[in-house]
Amino acid sequence: MKKTLLSVFLILLGGVLYAQDISVKGTVTSASDGTPIPGVTISIKDVPGKGTATDLDGHYSISVGSDQSLVFSFIGMQPQTIAVTGQTVIDVVLASSTQNIEELVVIGYGVQKKSLLTSSIAKISSSEIEKSNPLRVEQALQGKTAGVQVISNSGQPGEGFTVRIRGIGTTGDSNPLYIVDGMPVGGIDFLNPNDVESIEVLKDASATAIYGARGANGVVLMTTKQGKKGKIAVNYDFSYSIQNAWKKVSLLNAPEYAMIMNESYANDNSPIPFSDVPSLLSTVGNGTDWQDEIFYKNAPALSHQFSVSGGNDASTFLSSFAYTTQDGIVAKGKSNYERFSYRINSAHHTGIFSFGNNLVFINKKTRGIDPNAEFSSPLSKAVNMDPLTPVRNADGSWGASSYATQEVVNPVAYLSVLNSEYRENKVVGDVWAQLEPLQGLKVKSAFGIDLANGFTRTFIPVYDLGGNVKATVSQASAGNDRWFTWQNETTISYSKVIAKHSFSAIAGMTANSYRNDNVGGSKTNLLFNDFGHGYINNGTDEESYKSYGGASEHALLSYFARGNYVFNDKYIIEGVFRADGSSNFGSNNRFGFFPALSAGWVLTKESFMESIPSVSFLKLRFGWGQNGNESIGGFKYTSVIGAGSKYTFGTGEVITVGANPVGVSNPDLRWETSEQTNIGIDSRFLNDKVSLGVNLYQKDTKDLLVVAPIPAFVGNGAPTVNGGSVRNRGVELELGYKTMVRDISFDVNLSGGYNKNEVMSIDNSEGKIYGAGVAVGMYNVCMAEVGQPIAYFWGYKTNGIFQNQSQILAHTSTDGTVLQPNAKPGDLIWVDRNDDGKIDDKDRTNIGNPYPTFTAGFSFNAQFKGFDFNMFWYGAFGQDIYSGTRRYDLPMSNWESSVLDRWTGEGTSNSQPRVTIADPNQNYFRVSDFYVHDGSFLRLKNLTLGYTIPETISQRIKISKLRLYVSSTNLLTITKYKGSDPEIGAKGSLDVGIDRNIYPQAHTFIFGLNLSF
């Protein structure tokens, strides 16, 4: 008995001794060149939070159970799991990872291995998003994906971006389709960038055809972060920013202004306005710098991000809260943005059944000014206001100009009377359930909503700022909008691998419904004269009360299918078909059908490539497909009845208010269809250190929507018809390089895209579609016309400046007619393009293109020990800007300092004409290439330096990670453009690249931290 007990005791003791921790050490090296790898993470499997990292020489030492396993992982390397089994020395060789090729990419209604993609799809990961510290998700797209142009509409907080994928293909709505976690949304300003796991940009038709009627302008898929199995992870991110204008427009000061104005009047033989300049300047000095007066120096921005995530085999969850506030660099207190967001994502699994949700709530508040306008913008007033007027008079009242007129008034005073605010509550999300009755067979159904309520409130006090900027009675107005979209989507998918053959297919249907309701009103003569009390109920003039209300609807019913076949991971073929029925079209063309076909060939799987070891991966792709654009507005196919028309009946000719058709119907109206062909190459070289991607594409948009010509006696508006086409051709390039030099790892990425846009046909009477103008008299600056790009600048060409009278008389047409007999030396020389002996609209032509010929992004990332460095440049080249900053219809508006180089005598200038108030030659009044400037720029968008404290310290203070960083945005801009900012987005498809005194982007310094528990 004693022997038996002793034996059991010794066995147990041996087990305990065997299970005790032992010290394991070793070296981790690279398989490619044998060099040691510093910073490799060594963790103990099944013991979360316990681990170490290799030092500068690749050495490590860790205490571990003799029966446990170690996991070795490093960015860009294949992780390894090694059982200790009593070993005290374990040396590890890590091979380069094929993650870039084998990673999963989100596609329409599924995922696909990147190596097997046959379409042109670009992916941006959460790590790339975090490097740019964006306030909006669109900023993370800028310069990161070839062929995608992202331009800020202005620098105002909360302002959107112009996003164009492979050019612009329509004169209508040219925005891409945004889909967040499977739910199509109208915009993505509600998204917290920290919540985004990945962004996929579907660029060619073979990728977007599965979205049919809404995919013609490209598709942007956003997947939000999900919880992961393991211990609960807690993350907190904080940043504080200081913002300033990166530059000011160079304007005339008081002495220069007085000189130029006197000269302008003298050139017209008119009395000069400032007869005693020295006396004037003794009072005003250099005058008022109105830009300085309205800019907000060191405007702050603040961001808090907090998330908790975790889970197990049955359930995972992620919950996040974010708060962001940003003041604008213009109009302190009147231009700002504030957003709260809360997200809860979860997924649950039990047997063959899974279900989950993705849900986010957003509350935002914005106050803003008009960011790019010639009449109502404070920036326009600041640029055009004379520098002689003070901000305030000696008695404290607002300074009022004796020279500026109409809308050009004291901009500081104008800001004081601007009172408006917009608030919005929004819920976006879905619930889903999935059944997998057989291996590979999945049935999934999801129901999603996008519900928003927006409330606008405006208060106008009693004021008189001079000119026509005044209000004799106070007024309060308010409006409420409710937008609701619901979508039900059901899919069935099946995948199967048989030997070297891989099959997958998906089919589904979608029902989508949208409705907008709006109501509002206004009232005057308020009891109070401040914004805090600026509510309609405080109005006292009952007769002034006005109200309005309305609604709009839209519905879409869709069926789609996709099939994919892969042989030996070498040959891939895929087909897509979608049918969409839209309420925007009549019964004659209610449904549209959109097919696509693509194929791929992985050449590195072929035996003949084995003799070229420097090529790690090489794939050829081909894709063709069709998409539609149904975003044309409702009821264009029928004749809508409009109320408010007046007519007289009977002998008494009594005016009766009634309703009548407002346009001619067109029941045959159909989709704009985009057909695209794409050829691409994906490749990697030198053990995956170098990557190269190339795409060539042609995208033809057909059945463009135009207004048909009809006789005037019809009496109604002309119908919308299909009658135009646009072509975009381009090349995209993506080049990357990553390596490690001793203990420094770095990667470099360059992306670039060339695009040529051309209108092929416009089937209306003129073959033209007229676009936006500027201020007073400069009509139709933008134009769409056959043989030209959409929204090109349409105006007069000049050929220098007349230097003397003989040159004026020598400027004749072929028949000897003097073209500008009333011109004077110093005036612009107009080009008579059609040689008809006169200068008129028939001489207007293409004087500029607002879209870049080439866009590029360059990023450099490096890591050394705990330090990380990121630099990102973005450039756009070949685009023009039309400068509509000066109010030339108002004679005493201030000038940009370039006027100091004006013509003052023979030989003094051949580009800047003489100054004049009357302007008989219309040097300044005509739309001409005098206003067109090179808008190319190269901008250092982001520069970041971070430091992560060593793991030994973080473990000691009970945290997983602490990273501190400093960053700067828009640190440097290289451009020839003299305006406030070369990044000018689109106000519409035919209103692009016009600078009406754009709200400039901010130069920002950011201080932040990332903390994980």
Coordinates of C-alpha atoms in Angstrom, one line a residue, residues 351-730:
G351 CA -25.1 25.2 -35.2
I352 CA -26.2 26.0 -38.8
F353 CA -27.8 29.3 -37.8
S354 CA -26.2 32.7 -37.5
F355 CA -27.6 36.1 -37.0
G356 CA -26.4 39.6 -36.1
N357 CA -26.7 43.3 -36.5
N358 CA -24.8 46.4 -37.6
L359 CA -26.3 49.6 -36.1
V360 CA -25.1 53.2 -35.7
F361 CA -26.8 56.3 -34.3
I362 CA -25.5 59.7 -35.2
N363 CA -26.3 63.2 -33.9
K364 CA -24.7 66.1 -35.7
K365 CA -24.9 69.8 -35.6
T366 CA -23.5 72.2 -38.2
R367 CA -23.3 75.9 -38.6
G368 CA -21.8 77.3 -41.8
I369 CA -21.4 80.0 -44.3
D370 CA -21.7 79.7 -48.1
P371 CA -18.3 78.2 -48.9
N372 CA -18.0 79.2 -52.6
A373 CA -20.3 82.0 -53.8
E374 CA -19.9 85.4 -55.4
F375 CA -22.9 87.0 -53.7
S376 CA -23.6 85.7 -50.2
S377 CA -20.1 84.5 -49.1
P378 CA -18.3 86.4 -46.4
L379 CA -15.0 85.4 -48.2
S380 CA -16.2 87.1 -51.4
K381 CA -17.0 90.3 -49.4
A382 CA -13.6 90.2 -47.8
V383 CA -11.8 89.9 -51.1
N384 CA -13.8 92.6 -52.8
M385 CA -14.2 95.1 -49.9
D386 CA -12.1 98.2 -50.2
P387 CA -9.2 98.4 -47.6
L388 CA -10.1 102.0 -46.8
T389 CA -13.1 101.1 -44.6
P390 CA -12.5 100.3 -40.9
V391 CA -14.1 97.3 -39.2
R392 CA -15.6 99.7 -36.7
N393 CA -16.0 103.4 -36.5
A394 CA -14.6 105.4 -33.6
D395 CA -18.1 105.3 -31.9
G396 CA -18.1 101.5 -32.1
S397 CA -20.6 101.2 -34.9
W398 CA -19.9 99.0 -37.9
G399 CA -17.7 100.6 -40.6
A400 CA -19.6 101.2 -43.8
S401 CA -18.0 101.7 -47.1
S402 CA -18.4 104.8 -49.2
Y403 CA -17.1 102.9 -52.3
A404 CA -18.3 99.3 -52.2
T405 CA -21.8 98.7 -53.5
Q406 CA -24.6 96.1 -53.6
E407 CA -23.5 92.8 -51.9
V408 CA -20.0 93.9 -51.1
V409 CA -20.2 95.1 -47.5
N410 CA -18.2 94.9 -44.2
P411 CA -17.7 91.1 -43.9
V412 CA -17.2 91.2 -40.2
A413 CA -20.5 93.0 -39.8
Y414 CA -22.1 90.6 -42.2
L415 CA -20.9 87.6 -40.1
S416 CA -22.6 89.2 -37.1
V417 CA -26.0 88.9 -38.7
L418 CA -25.6 85.3 -40.0
N419 CA -27.6 83.0 -37.8
S420 CA -28.4 79.5 -38.9
E421 CA -28.0 75.9 -37.6
Y422 CA -28.7 72.4 -38.9
R423 CA -29.2 69.4 -36.6
E424 CA -29.7 65.8 -37.7
N425 CA -30.4 62.6 -36.0
K426 CA -29.7 59.5 -38.1
V427 CA -29.9 55.7 -37.6
V428 CA -28.3 53.4 -40.2
G429 CA -28.1 49.7 -39.9
D430 CA -29.4 46.2 -40.5
V431 CA -30.3 42.9 -38.9
W432 CA -29.4 39.7 -40.7
A433 CA -29.9 36.0 -40.4
Q434 CA -28.1 33.2 -42.2
L435 CA -28.8 29.5 -42.5
E436 CA -26.2 26.9 -43.7
P437 CA -28.2 23.7 -44.1
L438 CA -25.4 22.1 -46.1
Q439 CA -21.7 22.7 -46.3
G440 CA -21.2 25.5 -48.8
L441 CA -24.9 26.4 -49.1
K442 CA -25.9 29.6 -47.4
V443 CA -29.2 31.4 -47.3
K444 CA -29.0 34.9 -45.9
S445 CA -31.7 37.6 -45.4
A446 CA -31.1 41.2 -44.2
F447 CA -33.4 44.1 -43.4
G448 CA -31.8 47.5 -43.3
I449 CA -32.9 51.1 -42.7
D450 CA -31.5 54.6 -43.2
L451 CA -33.6 56.9 -41.2
A452 CA -32.7 60.6 -40.7
N453 CA -34.5 63.6 -39.3
G454 CA -33.0 67.0 -40.1
F455 CA -34.0 70.3 -38.6
T456 CA -32.9 73.7 -39.9
R457 CA -33.4 77.0 -38.1
T458 CA -32.5 80.5 -39.3
F459 CA -32.9 83.9 -37.7
I460 CA -32.5 87.2 -39.6
P461 CA -32.3 90.3 -37.3
V462 CA -33.0 93.9 -38.3
Y463 CA -29.9 95.4 -39.9
D464 CA -28.6 97.7 -42.5
L465 CA -25.0 97.1 -43.6
G466 CA -25.1 99.3 -46.7
G467 CA -25.6 98.4 -50.4
N468 CA -28.5 96.0 -50.7
V469 CA -27.5 94.0 -47.6
K470 CA -30.3 94.9 -45.2
A471 CA -33.4 93.6 -43.5
T472 CA -36.1 96.0 -42.3
V473 CA -37.9 93.3 -40.2
S474 CA -36.7 90.4 -38.2
Q475 CA -37.6 86.9 -39.4
A476 CA -37.4 83.4 -38.0
S477 CA -37.7 80.4 -40.2
A478 CA -37.5 76.6 -39.6
G479 CA -37.7 73.5 -41.7
N480 CA -37.9 69.8 -40.9
D481 CA -37.0 66.9 -43.2
R482 CA -37.5 63.2 -42.7
W483 CA -35.7 60.7 -44.9
F484 CA -36.5 57.1 -44.6
T485 CA -35.1 54.2 -46.7
W486 CA -35.7 50.6 -46.0
Q487 CA -34.2 47.6 -47.8
N488 CA -34.9 43.9 -47.7
E489 CA -32.4 41.7 -49.3
T490 CA -32.3 37.9 -49.6
T491 CA -29.5 35.8 -51.2
I492 CA -28.7 32.2 -51.6
S493 CA -25.1 31.2 -52.3
Y494 CA -23.2 28.0 -52.9
S495 CA -19.5 27.1 -53.2
K496 CA -17.8 23.8 -53.8
V497 CA -14.3 22.6 -54.4
I498 CA -13.8 19.4 -56.4
A499 CA -10.2 18.5 -56.8
K500 CA -8.7 21.4 -58.9
H501 CA -12.1 22.8 -59.7
S502 CA -13.7 25.6 -57.6
F503 CA -17.3 26.7 -58.1
S504 CA -19.3 29.5 -56.5
A505 CA -22.6 31.1 -57.3
I506 CA -25.0 33.6 -55.7
A507 CA -28.5 34.7 -56.6
G508 CA -30.7 37.2 -54.8
M509 CA -33.4 39.9 -54.8
T510 CA -33.6 43.3 -53.3
A511 CA -36.5 45.6 -52.5
N512 CA -35.6 49.2 -51.7
S513 CA -38.0 52.0 -50.8
Y514 CA -37.2 55.7 -50.1
R515 CA -39.4 58.5 -49.0
N516 CA -38.7 62.1 -48.0
D517 CA -41.2 64.4 -46.2
N518 CA -40.6 68.0 -45.5
V519 CA -42.4 70.8 -43.8
G520 CA -41.4 74.4 -42.8
G521 CA -42.5 77.9 -42.2
S522 CA -41.5 81.5 -41.3
K523 CA -42.7 84.5 -39.5
T524 CA -41.5 88.1 -39.1
N525 CA -41.3 90.9 -36.5
L526 CA -40.0 88.9 -33.6
L527 CA -40.2 89.9 -30.0
F528 CA -36.5 89.3 -29.6
N529 CA -33.5 90.2 -31.7
D530 CA -31.2 87.3 -31.1
F531 CA -30.7 83.7 -32.4
G532 CA -31.4 82.2 -29.0
H533 CA -35.0 83.4 -29.3
G534 CA -35.3 83.1 -33.0
Y535 CA -38.3 80.8 -33.2
I536 CA -41.4 81.2 -35.3
N537 CA -43.7 81.4 -32.3
N538 CA -41.9 84.6 -31.2
G539 CA -43.0 86.3 -34.4
T540 CA -45.8 88.9 -34.1
D541 CA -46.8 89.6 -37.7
E542 CA -49.5 87.0 -38.2
E543 CA -50.1 88.1 -41.9
S544 CA -46.4 87.3 -42.7
Y545 CA -46.7 83.7 -41.6
K546 CA -45.8 81.3 -44.4
S547 CA -45.6 77.5 -44.5
Y548 CA -44.7 74.8 -47.0
G549 CA -44.6 71.1 -47.2
G550 CA -44.1 68.2 -49.6
A551 CA -42.9 64.7 -50.2
S552 CA -41.1 62.5 -52.7
E553 CA -40.8 58.8 -53.2
H554 CA -38.7 56.3 -55.0
A555 CA -38.7 52.5 -55.2
L556 CA -36.4 49.8 -56.7
L557 CA -36.9 46.1 -57.2
S558 CA -33.9 44.0 -58.2
Y559 CA -32.9 40.5 -59.1
F560 CA -29.3 39.5 -59.5
A561 CA -27.0 36.5 -60.0
R562 CA -23.2 35.8 -60.2
G563 CA -21.3 32.7 -61.1
N564 CA -17.6 32.0 -60.7
Y565 CA -15.4 29.1 -61.8
V566 CA -11.7 28.6 -61.0
F567 CA -9.5 25.9 -62.2
N568 CA -6.4 25.1 -60.2
D569 CA -6.2 28.7 -58.9
K570 CA -5.0 29.5 -62.4
Y571 CA -7.9 30.2 -64.7
I572 CA -10.9 32.2 -63.5
I573 CA -14.1 33.2 -65.3
E574 CA -17.0 35.0 -63.8
G575 CA -20.4 36.2 -65.1
V576 CA -22.9 38.6 -63.6
F577 CA -26.5 39.6 -64.4
R578 CA -28.8 42.0 -62.8
A579 CA -32.3 43.2 -63.5
D580 CA -33.6 46.5 -61.9
G581 CA -37.0 47.9 -61.9
S582 CA -37.2 51.6 -60.9
S583 CA -40.1 53.9 -60.2
N584 CA -38.2 56.7 -61.9
F585 CA -39.2 55.2 -65.3
G586 CA -42.5 54.6 -67.0
S587 CA -44.1 51.2 -67.9
N588 CA -42.4 51.2 -71.3
N589 CA -38.9 51.0 -69.7
R590 CA -39.5 50.1 -66.1
F591 CA -36.8 47.4 -66.0
G592 CA -33.2 47.6 -67.1
F593 CA -30.9 44.6 -67.6
F594 CA -27.1 44.7 -66.9
P595 CA -24.8 41.9 -67.8
A596 CA -21.0 41.5 -67.1
L597 CA -18.3 39.0 -67.9
S598 CA -14.7 38.8 -66.7
A599 CA -11.8 36.4 -66.8
G600 CA -8.4 36.0 -65.2
W601 CA -5.2 34.0 -65.9
V602 CA -2.6 33.5 -63.1
L603 CA 0.6 33.1 -65.2
T604 CA 2.8 32.3 -62.3
K605 CA 0.9 29.0 -61.9
E606 CA 2.2 28.0 -65.3
S607 CA 5.3 25.8 -65.6
F608 CA 7.0 28.2 -68.0
M609 CA 7.2 30.8 -65.3
E610 CA 9.2 28.7 -63.0
S611 CA 12.4 29.8 -64.8
I612 CA 11.7 33.4 -63.8
P613 CA 12.0 33.3 -60.0
S614 CA 12.1 37.1 -59.7
V615 CA 8.4 37.2 -60.6
S616 CA 6.5 36.2 -57.5
F617 CA 3.0 36.6 -58.9
L618 CA 1.6 37.6 -62.3
K619 CA -2.1 37.7 -63.3
L620 CA -3.8 39.1 -66.4
R621 CA -7.5 40.3 -66.1
F622 CA -10.2 41.1 -68.6
G623 CA -13.6 42.5 -67.8
W624 CA -16.6 43.8 -69.7
G625 CA -20.0 44.9 -68.4
Q626 CA -22.9 47.3 -68.3
N627 CA -24.3 49.5 -65.5
G628 CA -27.1 52.0 -65.3
N629 CA -27.7 55.4 -63.8
E630 CA -31.3 55.8 -62.6
S631 CA -30.6 58.8 -60.4
I632 CA -32.5 61.3 -62.6
G633 CA -35.2 62.5 -60.3
G634 CA -38.8 61.2 -60.1
F635 CA -41.6 61.3 -62.7
K636 CA -39.5 62.6 -65.6
Y637 CA -41.4 60.1 -67.8
T638 CA -44.8 61.7 -67.2
S639 CA -46.3 65.2 -67.1
V640 CA -46.4 66.4 -63.6
I641 CA -49.2 68.8 -62.5
G642 CA -48.0 72.0 -61.0
A643 CA -50.0 74.4 -58.8
G644 CA -49.9 78.2 -58.6
S645 CA -50.6 79.0 -62.3
K646 CA -52.8 82.0 -62.9
Y647 CA -55.3 82.5 -65.8
T648 CA -58.3 84.8 -66.5
F649 CA -61.8 83.4 -67.3
G650 CA -65.0 85.1 -68.4
T651 CA -65.8 88.6 -69.5
G652 CA -64.7 90.1 -66.2
E653 CA -61.2 88.6 -66.7
V654 CA -61.1 87.4 -63.1
I655 CA -57.7 86.0 -62.3
T656 CA -58.0 82.4 -61.1
V657 CA -55.3 80.3 -59.5
G658 CA -55.2 76.7 -60.7
A659 CA -53.0 73.8 -61.8
N660 CA -51.6 72.7 -65.1
P661 CA -49.1 70.2 -66.6
V662 CA -45.6 71.6 -66.3
G663 CA -43.9 69.5 -68.9
V664 CA -44.4 67.1 -71.8
S665 CA -44.4 63.5 -70.9
N666 CA -42.0 60.9 -72.3
P667 CA -43.1 57.3 -71.4
D668 CA -40.1 55.9 -73.4
L669 CA -37.5 57.5 -71.1
R670 CA -34.9 54.9 -70.2
W671 CA -31.7 54.4 -68.2
E672 CA -28.4 56.1 -68.8
T673 CA -26.2 53.0 -69.6
S674 CA -22.5 52.8 -69.0
E675 CA -20.6 50.1 -70.8
Q676 CA -17.0 49.5 -69.8
T677 CA -14.1 47.4 -70.9
N678 CA -11.1 46.8 -68.6
I679 CA -7.7 45.1 -69.1
G680 CA -5.5 44.7 -66.1
I681 CA -2.3 43.2 -64.7
D682 CA -1.5 42.4 -61.1
S683 CA 2.1 41.4 -60.3
R684 CA 4.7 41.1 -57.6
F685 CA 8.4 40.7 -57.8
L686 CA 11.6 39.9 -55.8
N687 CA 9.9 37.8 -53.1
D688 CA 6.9 40.1 -53.0
K689 CA 9.0 43.2 -52.2
V690 CA 7.8 45.0 -55.4
S691 CA 4.2 45.1 -56.5
L692 CA 2.8 46.5 -59.7
G693 CA -0.8 46.9 -60.9
V694 CA -1.9 48.3 -64.3
N695 CA -5.4 48.9 -65.7
L696 CA -6.5 50.2 -69.1
Y697 CA -10.2 51.0 -69.5
Q698 CA -12.8 52.5 -71.8
K699 CA -16.1 53.6 -70.4
D700 CA -18.9 54.7 -72.7
T701 CA -22.0 56.2 -71.2
K702 CA -25.0 56.1 -73.6
D703 CA -28.5 57.5 -73.6
L704 CA -27.5 60.6 -71.8
L705 CA -30.5 62.6 -70.5
V706 CA -31.1 65.9 -72.3
V707 CA -33.9 68.3 -72.8
A708 CA -35.6 67.9 -76.2
P709 CA -36.3 70.9 -78.5
I710 CA -40.0 71.6 -78.9
P711 CA -42.0 74.4 -80.5
A712 CA -42.9 77.4 -78.3
F713 CA -46.6 77.0 -79.1
V714 CA -46.7 73.8 -77.1
G715 CA -47.0 75.9 -74.0
N716 CA -45.4 73.4 -71.6
G717 CA -41.8 72.6 -70.6
A718 CA -39.8 70.4 -72.9
P719 CA -39.6 66.6 -72.1
T720 CA -36.4 64.9 -70.9
V721 CA -35.2 62.4 -73.5
N722 CA -32.3 60.0 -74.1
G723 CA -30.0 61.7 -76.5
G724 CA -26.3 61.8 -75.7
S725 CA -23.1 59.8 -75.0
V726 CA -19.8 60.4 -73.2
R727 CA -16.5 58.5 -73.3
N728 CA -13.8 58.1 -70.7
R729 CA -10.5 56.4 -71.5
G730 CA -7.7 56.0 -69.1

